[in-house]
Short mmCIF file of N, CA and C in Angstrom, two decimals:
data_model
loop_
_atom_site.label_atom_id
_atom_site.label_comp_id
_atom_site.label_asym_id
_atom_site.label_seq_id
_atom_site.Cartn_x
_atom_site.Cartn_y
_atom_site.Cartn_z
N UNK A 30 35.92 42.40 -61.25
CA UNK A 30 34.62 43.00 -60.99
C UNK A 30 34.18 42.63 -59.57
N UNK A 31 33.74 43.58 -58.57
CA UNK A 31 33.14 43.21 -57.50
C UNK A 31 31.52 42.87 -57.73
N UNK A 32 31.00 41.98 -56.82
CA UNK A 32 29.83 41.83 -56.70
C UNK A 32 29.28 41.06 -55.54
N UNK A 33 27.95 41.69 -55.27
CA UNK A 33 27.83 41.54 -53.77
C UNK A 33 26.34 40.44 -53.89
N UNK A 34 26.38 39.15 -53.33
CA UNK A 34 25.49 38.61 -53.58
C UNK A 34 24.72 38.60 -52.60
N UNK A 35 23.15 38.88 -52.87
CA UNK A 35 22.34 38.71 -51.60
C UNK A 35 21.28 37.59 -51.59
N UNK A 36 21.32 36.81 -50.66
CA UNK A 36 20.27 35.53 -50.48
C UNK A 36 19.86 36.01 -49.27
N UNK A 37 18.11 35.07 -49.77
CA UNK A 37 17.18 35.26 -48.54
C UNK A 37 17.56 34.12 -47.63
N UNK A 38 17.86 33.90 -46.35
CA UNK A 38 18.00 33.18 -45.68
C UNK A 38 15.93 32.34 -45.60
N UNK A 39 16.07 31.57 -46.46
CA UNK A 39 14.50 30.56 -46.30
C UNK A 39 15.39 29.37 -47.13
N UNK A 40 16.03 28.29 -46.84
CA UNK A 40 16.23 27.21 -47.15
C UNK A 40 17.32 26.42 -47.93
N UNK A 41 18.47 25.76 -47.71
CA UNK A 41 19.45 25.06 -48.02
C UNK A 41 19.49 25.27 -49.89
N UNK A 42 18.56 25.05 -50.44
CA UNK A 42 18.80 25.07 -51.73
C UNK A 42 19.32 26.64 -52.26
N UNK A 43 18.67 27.77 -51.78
CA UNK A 43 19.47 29.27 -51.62
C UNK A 43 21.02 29.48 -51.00
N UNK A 44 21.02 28.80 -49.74
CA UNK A 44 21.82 28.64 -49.79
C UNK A 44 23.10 28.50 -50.26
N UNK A 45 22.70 27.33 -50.78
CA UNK A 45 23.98 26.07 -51.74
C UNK A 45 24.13 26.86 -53.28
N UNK A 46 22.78 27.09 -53.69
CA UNK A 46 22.94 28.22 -54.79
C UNK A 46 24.02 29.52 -55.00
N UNK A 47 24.15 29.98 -53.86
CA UNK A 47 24.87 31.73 -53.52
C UNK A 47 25.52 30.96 -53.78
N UNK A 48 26.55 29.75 -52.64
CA UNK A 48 27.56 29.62 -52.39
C UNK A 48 28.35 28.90 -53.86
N UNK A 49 27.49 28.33 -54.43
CA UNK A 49 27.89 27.97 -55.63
C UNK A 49 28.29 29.09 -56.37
N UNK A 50 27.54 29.93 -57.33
CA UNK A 50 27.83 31.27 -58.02
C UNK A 50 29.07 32.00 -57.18
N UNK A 51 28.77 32.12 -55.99
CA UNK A 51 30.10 32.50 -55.12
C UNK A 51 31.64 31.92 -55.71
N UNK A 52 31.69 30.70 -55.59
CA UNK A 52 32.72 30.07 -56.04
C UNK A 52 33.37 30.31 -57.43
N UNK A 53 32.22 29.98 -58.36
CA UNK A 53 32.43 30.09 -59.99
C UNK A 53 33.05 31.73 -60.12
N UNK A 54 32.11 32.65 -59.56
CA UNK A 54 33.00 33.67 -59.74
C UNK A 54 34.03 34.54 -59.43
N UNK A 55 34.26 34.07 -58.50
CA UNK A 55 35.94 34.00 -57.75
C UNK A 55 36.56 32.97 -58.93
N UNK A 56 35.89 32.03 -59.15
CA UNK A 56 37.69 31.66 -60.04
C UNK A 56 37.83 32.11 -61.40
N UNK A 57 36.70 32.87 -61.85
CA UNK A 57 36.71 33.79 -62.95
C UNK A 57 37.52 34.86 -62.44
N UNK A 58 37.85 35.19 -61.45
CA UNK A 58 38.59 36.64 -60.83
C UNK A 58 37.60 37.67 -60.39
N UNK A 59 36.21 37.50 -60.18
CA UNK A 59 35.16 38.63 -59.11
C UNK A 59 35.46 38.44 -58.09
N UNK A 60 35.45 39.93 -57.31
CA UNK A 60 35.59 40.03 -55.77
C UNK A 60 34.51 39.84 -55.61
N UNK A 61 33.90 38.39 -54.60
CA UNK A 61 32.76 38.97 -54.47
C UNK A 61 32.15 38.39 -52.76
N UNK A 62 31.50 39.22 -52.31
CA UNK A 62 31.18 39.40 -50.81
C UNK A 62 29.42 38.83 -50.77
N UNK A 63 29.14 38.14 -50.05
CA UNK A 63 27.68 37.41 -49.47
C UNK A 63 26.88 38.81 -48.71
N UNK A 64 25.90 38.69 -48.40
CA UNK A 64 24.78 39.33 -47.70
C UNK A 64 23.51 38.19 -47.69
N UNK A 65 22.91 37.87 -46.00
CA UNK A 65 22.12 36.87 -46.18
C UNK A 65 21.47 38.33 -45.65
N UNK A 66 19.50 37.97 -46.31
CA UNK A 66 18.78 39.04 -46.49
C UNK A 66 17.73 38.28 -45.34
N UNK A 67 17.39 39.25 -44.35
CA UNK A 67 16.25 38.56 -43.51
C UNK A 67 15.25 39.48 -43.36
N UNK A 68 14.34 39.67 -43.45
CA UNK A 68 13.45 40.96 -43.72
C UNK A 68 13.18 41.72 -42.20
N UNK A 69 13.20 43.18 -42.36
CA UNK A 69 13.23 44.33 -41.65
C UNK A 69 14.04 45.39 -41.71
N UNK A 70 13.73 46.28 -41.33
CA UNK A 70 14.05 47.57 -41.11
C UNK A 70 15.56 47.68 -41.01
N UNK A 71 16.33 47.06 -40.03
CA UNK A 71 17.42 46.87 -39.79
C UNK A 71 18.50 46.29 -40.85
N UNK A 72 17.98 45.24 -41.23
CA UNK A 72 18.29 44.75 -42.31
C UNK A 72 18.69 45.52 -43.51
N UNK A 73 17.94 46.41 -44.06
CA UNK A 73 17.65 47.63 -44.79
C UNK A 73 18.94 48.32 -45.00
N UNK A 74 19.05 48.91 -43.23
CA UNK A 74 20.14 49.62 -42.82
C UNK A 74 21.03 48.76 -43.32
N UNK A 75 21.80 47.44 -42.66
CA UNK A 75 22.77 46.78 -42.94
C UNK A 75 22.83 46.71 -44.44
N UNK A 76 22.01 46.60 -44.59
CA UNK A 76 22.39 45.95 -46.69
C UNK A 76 23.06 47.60 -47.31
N UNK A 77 22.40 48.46 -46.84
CA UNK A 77 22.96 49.71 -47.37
C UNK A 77 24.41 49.83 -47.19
N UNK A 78 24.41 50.22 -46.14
CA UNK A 78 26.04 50.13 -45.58
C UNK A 78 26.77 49.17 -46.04
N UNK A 79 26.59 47.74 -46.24
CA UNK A 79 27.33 46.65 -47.12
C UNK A 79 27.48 47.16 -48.27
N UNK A 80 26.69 47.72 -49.24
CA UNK A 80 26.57 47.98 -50.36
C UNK A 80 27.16 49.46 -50.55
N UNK A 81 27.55 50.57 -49.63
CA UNK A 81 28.27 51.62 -49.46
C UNK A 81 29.51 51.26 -49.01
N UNK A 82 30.11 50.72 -48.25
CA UNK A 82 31.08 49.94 -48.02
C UNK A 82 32.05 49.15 -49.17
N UNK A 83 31.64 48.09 -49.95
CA UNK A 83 32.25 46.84 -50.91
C UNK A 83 31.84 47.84 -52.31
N UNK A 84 30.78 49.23 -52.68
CA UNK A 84 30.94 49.10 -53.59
C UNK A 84 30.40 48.46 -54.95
N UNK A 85 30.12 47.20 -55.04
CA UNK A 85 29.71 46.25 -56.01
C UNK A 85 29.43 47.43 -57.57
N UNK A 86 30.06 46.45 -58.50
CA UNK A 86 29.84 46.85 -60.16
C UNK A 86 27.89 46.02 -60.07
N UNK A 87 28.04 45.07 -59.74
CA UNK A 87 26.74 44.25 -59.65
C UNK A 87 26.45 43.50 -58.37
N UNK A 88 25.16 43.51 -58.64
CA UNK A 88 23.85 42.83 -56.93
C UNK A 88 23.82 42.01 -57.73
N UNK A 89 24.19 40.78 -57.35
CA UNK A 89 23.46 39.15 -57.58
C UNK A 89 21.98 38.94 -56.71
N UNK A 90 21.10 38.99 -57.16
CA UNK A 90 19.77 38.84 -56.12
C UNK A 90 19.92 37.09 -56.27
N UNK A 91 19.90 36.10 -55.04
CA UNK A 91 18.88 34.85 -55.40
C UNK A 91 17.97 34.75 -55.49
N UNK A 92 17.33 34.12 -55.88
CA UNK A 92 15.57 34.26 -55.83
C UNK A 92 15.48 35.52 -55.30
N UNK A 93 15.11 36.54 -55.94
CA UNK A 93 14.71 37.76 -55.86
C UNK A 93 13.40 38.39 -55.72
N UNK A 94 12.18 36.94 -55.52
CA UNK A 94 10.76 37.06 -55.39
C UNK A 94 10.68 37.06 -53.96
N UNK A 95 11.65 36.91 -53.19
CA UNK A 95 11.42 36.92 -51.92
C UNK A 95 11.60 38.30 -51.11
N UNK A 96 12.38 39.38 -51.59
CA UNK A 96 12.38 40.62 -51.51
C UNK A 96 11.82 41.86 -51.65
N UNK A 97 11.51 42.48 -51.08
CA UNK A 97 10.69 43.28 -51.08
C UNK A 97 10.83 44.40 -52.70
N UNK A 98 10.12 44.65 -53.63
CA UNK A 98 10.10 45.22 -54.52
C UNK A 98 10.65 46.91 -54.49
N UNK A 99 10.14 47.07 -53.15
CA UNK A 99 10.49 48.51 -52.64
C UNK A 99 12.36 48.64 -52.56
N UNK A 100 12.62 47.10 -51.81
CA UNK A 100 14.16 47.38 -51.25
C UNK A 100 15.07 47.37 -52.47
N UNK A 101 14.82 46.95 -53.71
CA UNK A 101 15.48 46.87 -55.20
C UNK A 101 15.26 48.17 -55.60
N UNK A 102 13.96 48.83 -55.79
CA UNK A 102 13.89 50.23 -56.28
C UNK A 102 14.72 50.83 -55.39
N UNK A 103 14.48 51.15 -53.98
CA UNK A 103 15.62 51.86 -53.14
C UNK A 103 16.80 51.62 -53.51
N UNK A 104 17.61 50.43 -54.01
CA UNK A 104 19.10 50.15 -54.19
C UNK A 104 19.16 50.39 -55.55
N UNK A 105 18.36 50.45 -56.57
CA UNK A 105 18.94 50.97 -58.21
C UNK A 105 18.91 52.77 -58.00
N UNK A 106 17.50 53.39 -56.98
CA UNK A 106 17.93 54.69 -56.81
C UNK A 106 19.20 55.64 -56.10
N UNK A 107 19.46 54.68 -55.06
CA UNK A 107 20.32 55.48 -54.22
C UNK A 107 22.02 55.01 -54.65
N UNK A 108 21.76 53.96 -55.45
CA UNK A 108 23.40 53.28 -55.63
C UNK A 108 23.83 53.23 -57.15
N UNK A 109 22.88 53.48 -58.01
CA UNK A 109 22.52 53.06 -59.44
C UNK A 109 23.64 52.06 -59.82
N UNK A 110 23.29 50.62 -59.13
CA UNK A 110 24.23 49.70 -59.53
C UNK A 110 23.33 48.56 -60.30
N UNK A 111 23.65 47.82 -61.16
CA UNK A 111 23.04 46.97 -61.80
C UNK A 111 23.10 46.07 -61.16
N UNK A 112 21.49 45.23 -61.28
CA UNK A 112 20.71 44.09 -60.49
C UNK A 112 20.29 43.31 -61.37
N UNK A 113 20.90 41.82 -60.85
CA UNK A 113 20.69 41.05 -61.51
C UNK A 113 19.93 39.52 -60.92
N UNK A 114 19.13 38.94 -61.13
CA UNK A 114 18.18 38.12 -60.18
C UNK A 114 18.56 37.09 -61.16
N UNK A 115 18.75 35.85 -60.17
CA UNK A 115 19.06 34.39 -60.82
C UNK A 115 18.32 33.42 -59.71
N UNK A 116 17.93 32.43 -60.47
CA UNK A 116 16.64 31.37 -59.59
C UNK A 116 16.88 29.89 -60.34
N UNK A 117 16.86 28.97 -60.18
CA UNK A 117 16.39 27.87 -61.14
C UNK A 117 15.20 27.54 -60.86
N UNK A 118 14.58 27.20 -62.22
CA UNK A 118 13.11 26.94 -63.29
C UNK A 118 12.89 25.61 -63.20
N UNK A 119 12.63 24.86 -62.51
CA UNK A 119 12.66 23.19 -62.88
C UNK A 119 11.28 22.92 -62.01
N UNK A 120 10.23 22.61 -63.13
CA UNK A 120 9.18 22.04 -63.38
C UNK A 120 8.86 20.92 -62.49
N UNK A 121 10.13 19.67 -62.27
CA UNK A 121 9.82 18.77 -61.84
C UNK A 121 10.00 18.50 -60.08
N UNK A 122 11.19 20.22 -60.01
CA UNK A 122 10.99 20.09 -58.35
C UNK A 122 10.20 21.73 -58.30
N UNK A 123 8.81 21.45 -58.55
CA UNK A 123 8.22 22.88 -58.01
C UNK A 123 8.57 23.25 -56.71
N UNK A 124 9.03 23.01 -55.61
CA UNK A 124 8.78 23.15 -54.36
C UNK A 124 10.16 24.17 -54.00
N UNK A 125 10.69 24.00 -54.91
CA UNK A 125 11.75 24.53 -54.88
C UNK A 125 11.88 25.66 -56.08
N UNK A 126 11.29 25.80 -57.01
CA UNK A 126 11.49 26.28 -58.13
C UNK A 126 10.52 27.80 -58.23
#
């Protein structure tokens, strides 16, 4: 299965997150290709073309609250690929959570 993961470039713990899920699912056997998300117009452009390009069965969003609501509706309309948003929940490091 391909899948194209996109993180917001705002902070090491996103980071380390992608790159983690990155790993795990490569040794499950997913092709799967990064996109760091930085907000604008351009950006937009690029993520399209990545995502016309590789294809993806599935969008890994990281923290997916950081994205514009508009740029997810645009990518389930124009690509109808399934989106999937993953974050960790932990109470005791809000700052991160």
């Amino acid at each position: 299965m391909k899948i194209l993961i996109i993180r917001y470039l705002a902070g090491k713990v996103m980071f380390e997150l992608a790159e983690y899920c990155r790993s795990a699912l490569e040794e499950n056997g997913c092709i799967v290709q990064m996109f760091d998300y930085k907000r604008g117009i351009f950006t937009k452009i690029m993520l399209f073309k990545k995502i016309h390009s590789f294809v993806p069965a599935l969008i890994l969003v990281i923290k997916g609250d950081m994205l514009p609501i508009d740029l997810l509706l645009d990518i389930r309309r124009n690509f109808k690929i399934k989106l999937a948003n993953y974050w960790i929940d932990d109470p005791f490091r809000i700052g991160i959570s």
